[in-house]
């Protein structure tokens, strides 16, 4: 079996499973906000996790705010920044590739409050056109309240020039929310060096427990409360902390740090796999082939075939992939992200997404390649290519 949907959700890491098995037998369960010694012990553990996470992420512990994941994190940041935006800053600058959270926050909240959404163009490699963005900001930067452009795309794996965008944002004192959900745990990221104002992490994307995550904020005082309650997370996020989940986040990110070199092995195995498939099927298309992408992400199309048919064929061989992002996997259409890149329907409808992690390598890609070759050959006979 190969589970190749790490961009959708990563299974619990073996180190997290081991940790949890022992942790559950420990008897240390208490409200971390209680003043009795059990509560204080849990709180001490939680703060230790904040230290570990901040050291892996390249930020200070007090810049980490724990929450339930990236949908909450993005909503929290957008609400906070826009609530405090000066009247002359009414533009949100984003991209057509953002995860569905961003457009839905815009539709449900920002538009009603008089903000306008401007989408930066992206090129055929899936990258934001940085020169155009620079020009736009030179003319309109003083009207922009927030830039929201992701670090790595969930479908294509394309890595955006977020450090350059951060420089442009900082030069004009614009807050920059960088959706780092896909990059963290799958690529190298250092919060302080990146220059972004806000970043987010989702536990289920990094092999920790689902329903966990955190925001990193350069200046946490810019955040107001989204979930009201007591003074947890310095009053920025009410509710009893999910301390077990937070502990798994620390274990998972430490695991990533210890095995970061695996990214290089993964990348070279992925490139070999893509070359092999293209060699055997010259019509096959690797989306955004020339762009820098997440080490373990391939979005692969074969004009004329249906992505779901390929997915089902692979599943019959115990290999689990998606046709696009998990949230739009049941829509047999070219995704909005691919449309923005100018990908036509023949290819757009045929794609499957293969996403693996730093624990994978040549062996996994060899199995994938042989399953895919037989799927393409079988479906090719039906569709006569
Ligand atoms: C790029 C990106 N941003 C945000 C999210 C939402 O994350 P969560 O599931 O933690 O709410 C996802 C999840 O698919 C994602 O891929």
Coordinates of N, CA and C in Angstrom, one line a residue, residues 56-296:
X56 N 12.3 25.1 16.1 CA 12.3 24.5 14.7 C 11.9 25.5 13.7
X57 N 11.0 26.4 14.0 CA 10.4 27.3 13.0 C 11.2 28.6 12.9
X58 N 12.1 28.9 13.7 CA 12.9 30.1 13.6 C 12.1 31.3 14.1
X59 N 11.4 31.2 15.2 CA 10.7 32.4 15.8 C 10.9 32.3 17.3
X60 N 10.3 33.3 18.0 CA 10.4 33.3 19.5 C 9.1 32.6 20.0
X61 N 9.3 31.9 21.2 CA 8.1 31.2 21.8 C 6.8 32.1 21.8
X62 N 7.0 33.4 22.2 CA 5.8 34.2 22.4 C 5.2 34.6 21.0
X63 N 5.8 34.2 20.0 CA 5.2 34.5 18.6 C 4.3 33.3 18.2
X64 N 4.3 32.3 19.0 CA 3.5 31.1 18.6 C 2.1 31.1 19.3
X65 N 1.0 31.0 18.6 CA -0.3 31.0 19.2 C -1.0 29.7 18.7
X66 N -1.2 28.8 19.7 CA -1.8 27.5 19.3 C -3.3 27.6 19.0
X67 N -3.7 26.8 18.0 CA -5.2 26.8 17.6 C -5.5 25.5 17.1
X68 N -6.6 25.4 16.2 CA -7.1 24.2 15.7 C -6.6 23.8 14.3
X69 N -5.8 24.7 13.7 CA -5.3 24.5 12.4 C -5.4 25.7 11.5
X70 N -5.1 25.5 10.2 CA -4.9 26.7 9.3 C -6.2 27.4 8.9
X71 N -7.3 26.7 8.8 CA -8.5 27.5 8.5 C -8.8 28.5 9.6
X72 N -8.6 28.1 10.8 CA -8.8 29.0 12.0 C -7.7 30.1 11.9
X73 N -6.5 29.7 11.7 CA -5.4 30.6 11.7 C -5.5 31.7 10.7
X74 N -5.9 31.3 9.5 CA -6.1 32.3 8.4 C -7.2 33.2 8.7
X75 N -8.3 32.7 9.1 CA -9.5 33.5 9.5 C -9.1 34.5 10.6
X76 N -8.4 34.0 11.6 CA -8.0 34.8 12.7 C -7.1 36.0 12.3
X77 N -6.2 35.7 11.4 CA -5.3 36.7 11.0 C -6.0 37.8 10.1
X78 N -6.8 37.3 9.2 CA -7.5 38.2 8.3 C -8.4 39.1 9.1
X79 N -9.2 38.5 10.0 CA -10.1 39.3 10.8 C -9.4 40.4 11.6
X80 N -8.3 40.0 12.2 CA -7.5 40.9 13.1 C -6.9 42.0 12.3
X81 N -6.3 41.7 11.1 CA -5.6 42.8 10.4 C -6.6 43.7 9.8
X82 N -7.7 43.2 9.3 CA -8.7 44.1 8.7 C -9.5 44.9 9.7
X83 N -9.7 44.4 10.9 CA -10.4 45.1 11.9 C -9.6 46.4 12.3
X84 N -8.3 46.2 12.2 CA -7.4 47.4 12.6 C -6.9 48.2 11.5
X85 N -7.3 47.9 10.2 CA -6.7 48.5 9.1 C -7.2 50.0 9.0
X86 N -6.2 50.9 8.7 CA -6.7 52.3 8.6 C -7.6 52.5 7.4
X87 N -8.5 53.5 7.5 CA -9.5 53.7 6.5 C -9.0 53.8 5.0
X88 N -7.8 54.3 4.9 CA -7.3 54.4 3.5 C -6.7 53.1 2.9
X89 N -6.6 52.1 3.7 CA -6.1 50.8 3.2 C -7.3 49.8 3.1
X90 N -7.8 49.7 1.9 CA -9.0 48.9 1.7 C -8.8 47.8 0.7
X91 N -7.6 47.5 0.3 CA -7.4 46.5 -0.7 C -6.7 45.3 0.0
X92 N -7.2 44.1 -0.4 CA -6.5 42.8 0.0 C -5.9 42.3 -1.3
X93 N -4.6 42.1 -1.2 CA -3.9 41.6 -2.4 C -3.6 40.1 -2.2
X94 N -4.2 39.3 -3.1 CA -4.0 37.9 -3.0 C -3.7 37.3 -4.3
X95 N -3.9 35.9 -4.4 CA -3.6 35.3 -5.7 C -4.7 34.3 -6.0
X96 N -4.9 33.9 -7.3 CA -6.0 33.0 -7.6 C -5.7 31.6 -7.2
X97 N -4.5 31.4 -6.6 CA -4.2 30.0 -6.2 C -4.4 29.8 -4.7
X98 N -4.9 30.7 -3.9 CA -5.0 30.5 -2.5 C -5.9 29.4 -2.2
X99 N -5.7 28.8 -1.0 CA -6.6 27.7 -0.6 C -8.0 28.3 -0.4
X100 N -9.0 27.5 -0.5 CA -10.4 27.9 -0.4 C -10.7 28.8 0.8
X101 N -9.9 28.6 1.9 CA -10.2 29.4 3.1 C -10.2 30.9 2.8
X102 N -9.2 31.3 2.0 CA -9.0 32.8 1.8 C -10.2 33.4 1.0
X103 N -10.6 32.8 -0.1 CA -11.7 33.3 -0.8 C -13.0 33.3 0.0
X104 N -13.1 32.2 0.8 CA -14.4 32.2 1.6 C -14.4 33.2 2.7
X105 N -13.2 33.5 3.3 CA -13.2 34.5 4.3 C -13.5 35.9 3.6
X106 N -13.0 36.0 2.4 CA -13.2 37.3 1.7 C -14.7 37.5 1.5
X107 N -15.4 36.4 0.9 CA -16.8 36.5 0.6 C -17.7 36.7 1.8
X108 N -17.3 36.1 2.9 CA -18.2 36.1 4.0 C -17.9 37.3 4.9
X109 N -16.8 37.9 4.8 CA -16.5 39.0 5.8 C -15.9 40.3 5.2
X110 N -14.9 40.1 4.3 CA -14.2 41.3 3.9 C -15.0 42.2 2.9
X111 N -15.7 41.5 2.0 CA -16.5 42.3 1.0 C -17.5 43.2 1.7
X112 N -18.2 42.6 2.7 CA -19.2 43.4 3.4 C -18.7 44.6 4.1
X113 N -17.4 44.5 4.4 CA -16.8 45.6 5.2 C -16.1 46.6 4.3
X114 N -16.3 46.5 3.0 CA -15.8 47.5 2.0 C -14.4 47.2 1.5
X115 N -13.9 46.0 1.7 CA -12.6 45.7 1.2 C -12.7 45.2 -0.3
X116 N -11.7 45.5 -1.1 CA -11.7 45.0 -2.4 C -10.6 43.9 -2.5
X117 N -10.9 42.8 -3.2 CA -9.9 41.8 -3.4 C -9.2 42.0 -4.8
X118 N -7.9 42.1 -4.8 CA -7.2 42.2 -6.0 C -6.3 41.0 -6.1
X119 N -6.4 40.3 -7.3 CA -5.6 39.0 -7.4 C -4.4 39.3 -8.3
X120 N -3.3 38.9 -7.8 CA -2.0 39.0 -8.6 C -2.1 37.9 -9.6
X121 N -1.5 38.3 -10.8 CA -1.5 37.2 -11.9 C -0.4 36.2 -11.6
X122 N -0.7 35.0 -12.1 CA 0.4 34.0 -12.0 C 0.8 33.5 -13.4
X123 N 2.0 33.1 -13.5 CA 2.5 32.7 -14.9 C 2.2 31.2 -15.1
X124 N 2.6 30.7 -16.3 CA 2.3 29.3 -16.7 C 3.0 28.3 -15.8
X125 N 4.0 28.7 -15.0 CA 4.7 27.8 -14.1 C 4.0 27.9 -12.7
X126 N 2.9 28.6 -12.6 CA 2.2 28.7 -11.3 C 2.8 29.6 -10.3
X127 N 3.7 30.5 -10.8 CA 4.4 31.4 -9.9 C 3.8 32.8 -10.0
X128 N 3.6 33.5 -8.9 CA 3.1 34.9 -9.0 C 4.1 35.7 -9.8
X129 N 3.5 36.6 -10.7 CA 4.4 37.4 -11.5 C 4.9 38.6 -10.6
X130 N 6.1 38.4 -10.2 CA 6.7 39.2 -9.1 C 6.9 40.7 -9.6
X131 N 7.3 40.8 -10.9 CA 7.6 42.2 -11.4 C 6.3 42.9 -11.5
X132 N 5.2 42.2 -11.9 CA 3.9 42.9 -12.0 C 3.4 43.3 -10.5
X133 N 3.7 42.4 -9.6 CA 3.3 42.7 -8.2 C 4.0 43.9 -7.7
X134 N 5.3 44.0 -8.0 CA 6.2 45.1 -7.6 C 5.6 46.4 -8.1
X135 N 5.3 46.4 -9.4 CA 4.7 47.6 -10.1 C 3.4 48.0 -9.5
X136 N 2.6 47.0 -9.2 CA 1.3 47.3 -8.6 C 1.5 47.9 -7.2
X137 N 2.4 47.4 -6.5 CA 2.6 47.9 -5.1 C 3.2 49.3 -5.1
X138 N 4.1 49.5 -6.1 CA 4.7 50.9 -6.2 C 3.6 51.9 -6.4
X139 N 2.6 51.6 -7.2 CA 1.5 52.5 -7.5 C 0.4 52.5 -6.3
X140 N 0.1 51.3 -5.8 CA -1.1 51.2 -4.9 C -0.8 50.8 -3.5
X141 N 0.5 50.6 -3.2 CA 0.9 50.0 -1.9 C 0.2 50.7 -0.7
X142 N 0.1 52.0 -0.8 CA -0.5 52.7 0.4 C -2.0 52.4 0.6
X143 N -2.6 51.8 -0.4 CA -4.0 51.4 -0.2 C -4.2 50.0 0.2
X144 N -3.1 49.2 0.3 CA -3.2 47.8 0.6 C -3.2 47.5 2.1
X145 N -4.2 46.8 2.6 CA -4.3 46.5 4.0 C -3.6 45.2 4.3
X146 N -3.6 44.2 3.4 CA -3.1 42.9 3.7 C -2.7 42.2 2.3
X147 N -1.5 41.6 2.4 CA -1.2 40.7 1.3 C -1.4 39.3 1.8
X148 N -2.0 38.5 1.0 CA -2.2 37.1 1.4 C -1.8 36.2 0.2
X149 N -0.6 35.7 0.2 CA -0.1 34.9 -0.9 C 0.6 33.7 -0.3
X150 N 0.2 32.5 -0.7 CA 0.7 31.3 0.0 C 2.1 31.0 -0.3
X151 N 2.7 30.1 0.6 CA 4.1 29.8 0.4 C 4.3 28.6 -0.7
X152 N 3.4 27.6 -0.5 CA 3.5 26.5 -1.5 C 2.1 26.0 -1.8
X153 N 1.8 25.7 -3.0 CA 0.5 25.4 -3.4 C 0.1 23.9 -3.1
X154 N -1.1 23.7 -2.6 CA -1.5 22.4 -2.2 C -1.7 21.4 -3.4
X155 N -2.0 22.0 -4.6 CA -2.3 21.1 -5.8 C -1.0 20.8 -6.6
X156 N -0.3 21.9 -6.9 CA 0.8 21.8 -7.8 C 2.2 21.7 -7.0
X157 N 2.2 22.1 -5.8 CA 3.4 22.1 -5.0 C 4.3 23.2 -5.3
X158 N 3.9 24.1 -6.2 CA 4.8 25.2 -6.6 C 5.0 26.2 -5.4
X159 N 6.3 26.5 -5.2 CA 6.7 27.4 -4.2 C 6.8 28.8 -4.7
X160 N 6.1 29.7 -4.0 CA 6.0 31.1 -4.4 C 7.2 31.8 -3.9
X161 N 7.5 33.0 -4.6 CA 8.7 33.8 -4.1 C 8.3 34.6 -2.8
X162 N 7.9 33.9 -1.8 CA 7.4 34.6 -0.6 C 8.4 35.5 0.1
X163 N 9.7 35.1 0.0 CA 10.6 36.0 0.7 C 10.7 37.4 -0.1
X164 N 10.6 37.3 -1.4 CA 10.6 38.5 -2.2 C 9.4 39.3 -1.9
X165 N 8.2 38.6 -1.8 CA 7.0 39.3 -1.6 C 7.0 40.0 -0.2
X166 N 7.7 39.3 0.8 CA 7.8 39.9 2.1 C 8.6 41.2 2.1
X167 N 9.6 41.2 1.2 CA 10.4 42.4 1.2 C 9.6 43.6 0.6
X168 N 8.8 43.3 -0.4 CA 7.9 44.3 -1.0 C 6.9 44.8 0.0
X169 N 6.3 43.8 0.8 CA 5.3 44.2 1.8 C 5.9 45.0 2.9
X170 N 7.1 44.6 3.4 CA 7.7 45.3 4.5 C 8.1 46.7 4.1
X171 N 8.6 46.9 2.8 CA 9.0 48.2 2.4 C 7.8 49.2 2.4
X172 N 6.6 48.7 2.3 CA 5.4 49.5 2.3 C 4.6 49.4 3.6
X173 N 5.2 48.7 4.5 CA 4.5 48.5 5.8 C 3.1 47.8 5.7
X174 N 3.1 46.9 4.8 CA 1.8 46.1 4.6 C 2.0 44.8 5.3
X175 N 0.9 44.3 6.1 CA 1.0 43.0 6.7 C 0.9 41.9 5.6
X176 N 1.8 40.9 5.8 CA 1.8 39.8 4.8 C 1.5 38.5 5.6
X177 N 0.3 38.0 5.2 CA -0.1 36.6 5.7 C 0.4 35.6 4.6
X178 N 1.3 34.8 5.0 CA 1.8 33.7 4.1 C 1.2 32.4 4.6
X179 N 0.4 31.8 3.8 CA -0.2 30.5 4.1 C 0.9 29.4 3.9
X180 N 1.5 29.1 5.0 CA 2.6 28.1 5.0 C 2.2 26.7 5.3
X181 N 0.9 26.4 5.2 CA 0.3 25.1 5.6 C 1.0 24.0 4.9
X182 N 1.3 24.1 3.6 CA 1.9 23.0 2.8 C 3.4 23.0 2.9
X183 N 4.0 24.2 3.2 CA 5.5 24.2 3.2 C 6.0 23.6 4.5
X184 N 5.4 23.9 5.6 CA 5.9 23.5 6.9 C 5.8 21.9 7.0
X185 N 6.9 21.3 7.3 CA 7.0 19.8 7.3 C 7.2 19.2 6.0
X186 N 7.2 20.0 4.9 CA 7.5 19.4 3.6 C 8.5 20.2 2.8
X187 N 9.0 21.3 3.5 CA 10.0 22.1 2.9 C 10.7 22.9 3.9
X188 N 11.8 23.6 3.5 CA 12.5 24.4 4.5 C 11.8 25.8 4.7
X189 N 11.6 26.1 6.0 CA 11.0 27.4 6.3 C 11.6 28.0 7.6
X190 N 12.0 29.3 7.6 CA 12.4 29.9 8.8 C 11.7 31.2 8.9
X191 N 10.8 31.3 10.0 CA 9.9 32.4 10.1 C 10.6 33.7 10.1
X192 N 11.6 33.9 10.9 CA 12.2 35.2 11.0 C 12.9 35.6 9.7
X193 N 13.6 34.7 9.1 CA 14.3 35.0 7.9 C 13.4 35.2 6.7
X194 N 12.2 34.6 6.8 CA 11.3 34.8 5.6 C 10.8 36.2 5.5
X195 N 10.7 36.9 6.6 CA 10.3 38.3 6.6 C 8.7 38.4 6.6
X196 N 8.0 37.3 6.6 CA 6.5 37.5 6.5 C 6.0 37.9 7.9
X197 N 4.8 38.5 7.9 CA 4.3 39.0 9.2 C 3.5 37.9 9.9
X198 N 2.9 37.0 9.2 CA 2.1 35.9 9.8 C 2.3 34.7 9.0
X199 N 2.4 33.5 9.7 CA 2.4 32.2 9.0 C 1.5 31.3 9.8
X200 N 1.1 30.2 9.1 CA 0.2 29.2 9.8 C 0.7 27.8 9.6
X201 N 0.3 26.9 10.6 CA 0.7 25.5 10.5 C -0.5 24.7 10.9
X202 N -0.7 23.6 10.2 CA -1.8 22.7 10.5 C -1.2 21.3 10.9
X203 N -1.6 20.8 12.1 CA -1.1 19.5 12.6 C -1.2 18.4 11.6
X204 N -2.4 18.3 11.0 CA -2.7 17.1 10.2 C -1.9 17.1 8.9
X205 N -1.2 18.2 8.6 CA -0.4 18.2 7.4 C 1.1 17.8 7.7
X206 N 1.4 17.7 9.0 CA 2.8 17.4 9.4 C 3.0 16.1 10.2
X207 N 1.9 15.3 10.2 CA 2.0 14.1 10.9 C 1.7 14.1 12.4
X208 N 1.1 15.3 12.8 CA 0.6 15.4 14.2 C -0.9 15.1 14.2
X209 N -1.5 15.3 15.4 CA -3.0 15.0 15.5 C -3.8 16.1 14.7
X210 N -4.8 15.7 14.0 CA -5.7 16.6 13.3 C -6.4 17.5 14.4
X211 N -6.8 18.7 14.0 CA -7.5 19.6 14.9 C -6.5 20.4 15.7
X212 N -5.2 20.4 15.3 CA -4.2 21.2 16.0 C -3.5 22.1 15.0
X213 N -2.8 23.1 15.5 CA -2.0 24.0 14.7 C -1.6 25.2 15.4
X214 N -1.1 26.1 14.7 CA -0.7 27.4 15.3 C -0.4 28.5 14.3
X215 N -0.5 29.7 14.8 CA -0.1 30.9 14.0 C 1.3 31.3 14.5
X216 N 2.1 31.8 13.6 CA 3.3 32.5 14.0 C 3.0 34.0 13.6
X217 N 3.2 34.9 14.6 CA 3.0 36.3 14.4 C 4.2 37.1 14.7
X218 N 4.7 37.9 13.8 CA 5.9 38.7 14.1 C 5.5 39.6 15.3
X219 N 4.3 40.2 15.2 CA 3.9 41.1 16.3 C 2.5 40.6 16.8
X220 N 2.5 39.7 17.8 CA 1.2 39.1 18.2 C 0.2 40.1 18.7
X221 N 0.7 41.3 19.0 CA -0.3 42.3 19.5 C -1.2 42.8 18.3
X222 N -0.8 42.5 17.1 CA -1.7 42.8 16.0 C -2.9 41.9 15.9
X223 N -2.9 40.8 16.7 CA -4.0 39.9 16.6 C -5.0 40.3 17.7
X224 N -6.3 40.2 17.3 CA -7.3 40.4 18.3 C -7.9 38.9 18.5
X225 N -8.8 38.8 19.4 CA -9.3 37.5 19.7 C -10.4 37.0 18.7
X226 N -10.3 35.8 18.2 CA -11.3 35.3 17.3 C -12.2 34.4 18.1
X227 N -11.6 33.5 18.9 CA -12.4 32.6 19.8 C -12.3 33.2 21.1
X228 N -13.4 33.6 21.7 CA -13.4 34.3 23.0 C -13.5 33.3 24.1
X229 N -12.9 33.7 25.2 CA -12.9 32.8 26.4 C -12.1 33.4 27.5
X230 N -11.4 32.5 28.2 CA -10.5 33.1 29.2 C -9.2 33.6 28.6
X231 N -8.2 33.6 29.4 CA -7.0 34.3 28.9 C -6.0 33.3 28.3
X232 N -6.4 32.2 27.8 CA -5.5 31.2 27.2 C -4.8 31.9 26.0
X233 N -3.6 31.4 25.8 CA -2.8 32.0 24.7 C -2.8 33.5 24.7
X234 N -2.5 34.0 25.9 CA -2.5 35.5 26.2 C -3.7 36.2 25.7
X235 N -4.8 35.5 25.9 CA -6.1 36.2 25.5 C -6.4 36.2 24.0
X236 N -5.5 35.6 23.2 CA -5.7 35.7 21.8 C -6.5 34.5 21.2
X237 N -6.6 33.4 22.0 CA -7.4 32.3 21.6 C -7.9 31.6 22.8
X238 N -9.2 31.9 23.1 CA -9.9 31.3 24.3 C -10.1 29.8 24.1
X239 N -10.3 29.1 25.2 CA -10.6 27.7 25.2 C -9.4 26.9 25.8
X240 N -9.8 25.8 26.5 CA -8.7 25.0 27.1 C -7.8 24.5 26.0
X241 N -6.5 24.6 26.2 CA -5.6 24.2 25.1 C -5.7 22.7 24.9
X242 N -5.5 22.3 23.6 CA -5.5 20.9 23.2 C -4.1 20.4 23.5
X243 N -3.8 20.2 24.8 CA -2.3 20.0 25.1 C -1.8 18.7 24.5
X244 N -2.6 17.7 24.4 CA -2.1 16.4 23.8 C -1.8 16.7 22.3
X245 N -2.6 17.4 21.6 CA -2.4 17.8 20.2 C -1.2 18.6 20.1
X246 N -1.0 19.6 21.0 CA 0.2 20.5 21.0 C 1.5 19.6 21.2
X247 N 1.4 18.7 22.1 CA 2.6 17.8 22.3 C 2.9 17.1 21.0
X248 N 1.9 16.6 20.3 CA 2.2 15.9 19.0 C 2.8 16.8 18.0
X249 N 2.4 18.1 18.0 CA 2.9 19.1 17.1 C 4.5 19.2 17.3
X250 N 4.8 19.3 18.6 CA 6.2 19.4 18.9 C 7.0 18.2 18.5
X251 N 6.4 17.0 18.7 CA 7.1 15.7 18.3 C 7.3 15.7 16.8
X252 N 6.2 16.0 16.1 CA 6.2 16.0 14.6 C 7.2 16.9 14.0
X253 N 7.2 18.2 14.5 CA 8.2 19.2 13.9 C 9.6 18.9 14.3
X254 N 9.8 18.3 15.4 CA 11.2 17.9 15.8 C 11.6 16.8 14.9
X255 N 10.7 15.9 14.6 CA 11.0 14.7 13.7 C 11.4 15.3 12.4
X256 N 10.6 16.3 11.9 CA 11.0 16.9 10.6 C 12.4 17.5 10.6
X257 N 12.7 18.2 11.7 CA 14.0 18.8 11.8 C 15.1 17.8 11.8
X258 N 14.9 16.7 12.5 CA 15.9 15.6 12.5 C 16.1 14.9 11.2
X259 N 15.0 14.9 10.3 CA 15.1 14.2 9.1 C 15.0 15.1 7.8
X260 N 15.3 16.3 8.0 CA 15.2 17.3 6.9 C 16.0 16.9 5.7
X261 N 17.1 16.2 5.9 CA 17.9 15.7 4.8 C 17.1 14.8 3.8
X262 N 16.1 14.2 4.4 CA 15.2 13.3 3.6 C 14.6 14.0 2.4
X263 N 14.5 15.3 2.5 CA 13.8 16.1 1.5 C 14.7 16.0 0.2
X264 N 16.0 16.0 0.3 CA 16.8 15.9 -0.9 C 16.7 14.5 -1.6
X265 N 16.6 13.5 -0.8 CA 16.4 12.1 -1.3 C 15.1 12.1 -2.0
X266 N 14.1 12.6 -1.3 CA 12.7 12.6 -1.9 C 12.6 13.4 -3.2
X267 N 13.3 14.5 -3.2 CA 13.2 15.3 -4.5 C 13.9 14.6 -5.6
X268 N 15.0 14.0 -5.4 CA 15.7 13.3 -6.5 C 14.9 12.1 -7.0
X269 N 14.3 11.4 -6.0 CA 13.5 10.2 -6.4 C 12.2 10.7 -7.2
X270 N 11.7 11.8 -6.8 CA 10.5 12.4 -7.5 C 10.9 12.8 -8.9
X271 N 12.0 13.4 -9.0 CA 12.5 13.9 -10.4 C 12.7 12.7 -11.3
X272 N 13.3 11.6 -10.8 CA 13.6 10.4 -11.5 C 12.2 9.8 -12.0
X273 N 11.3 9.7 -11.1 CA 10.0 9.2 -11.4 C 9.3 10.0 -12.5
X274 N 9.3 11.3 -12.4 CA 8.7 12.1 -13.4 C 9.4 11.9 -14.8
X275 N 10.7 11.8 -14.7 CA 11.4 11.6 -16.0 C 11.1 10.2 -16.6
X276 N 11.0 9.2 -15.8 CA 10.6 7.9 -16.2 C 9.2 7.9 -16.9
X277 N 8.3 8.5 -16.2 CA 6.9 8.5 -16.8 C 6.9 9.3 -18.1
X278 N 7.6 10.4 -18.2 CA 7.6 11.2 -19.4 C 8.3 10.5 -20.5
X279 N 9.3 9.7 -20.1 CA 10.1 8.9 -21.1 C 9.2 7.8 -21.7
X280 N 8.4 7.2 -20.9 CA 7.6 6.1 -21.3 C 6.3 6.6 -22.0
X281 N 5.8 7.8 -21.5 CA 4.6 8.3 -22.1 C 4.8 9.8 -22.5
X282 N 5.4 10.0 -23.7 CA 5.8 11.4 -24.0 C 4.7 12.4 -23.9
X283 N 3.4 12.0 -24.0 CA 2.4 13.0 -23.9 C 2.0 13.3 -22.5
X284 N 2.5 12.6 -21.5 CA 2.2 12.9 -20.1 C 2.8 14.3 -19.8
X285 N 2.1 15.0 -18.9 CA 2.4 16.4 -18.6 C 2.6 16.5 -17.1
X286 N 3.8 17.0 -16.7 CA 4.0 17.3 -15.3 C 3.7 18.8 -15.1
X287 N 2.7 19.1 -14.4 CA 2.3 20.5 -14.2 C 3.3 21.2 -13.4
X288 N 3.7 22.4 -13.9 CA 4.7 23.3 -13.3 C 6.0 22.6 -13.2
X289 N 6.3 21.8 -14.2 CA 7.6 21.0 -14.2 C 8.8 21.9 -14.0
X290 N 8.8 23.1 -14.5 CA 10.0 23.9 -14.4 C 10.1 24.8 -13.2
X291 N 9.0 24.8 -12.4 CA 9.0 25.6 -11.2 C 9.6 24.9 -10.0
X292 N 10.1 25.6 -9.0 CA 10.6 25.0 -7.8 C 9.3 24.5 -7.1
X293 N 9.3 23.2 -6.7 CA 8.1 22.6 -6.1 C 8.4 21.9 -4.8
X294 N 7.4 21.6 -4.0 CA 7.6 20.8 -2.8 C 8.3 19.5 -3.3
X295 N 9.2 19.0 -2.4 CA 10.1 17.9 -2.8 C 9.2 16.6 -3.2
X296 N 8.1 16.4 -2.6 CA 7.3 15.2 -2.8 C 6.0 15.4 -3.6

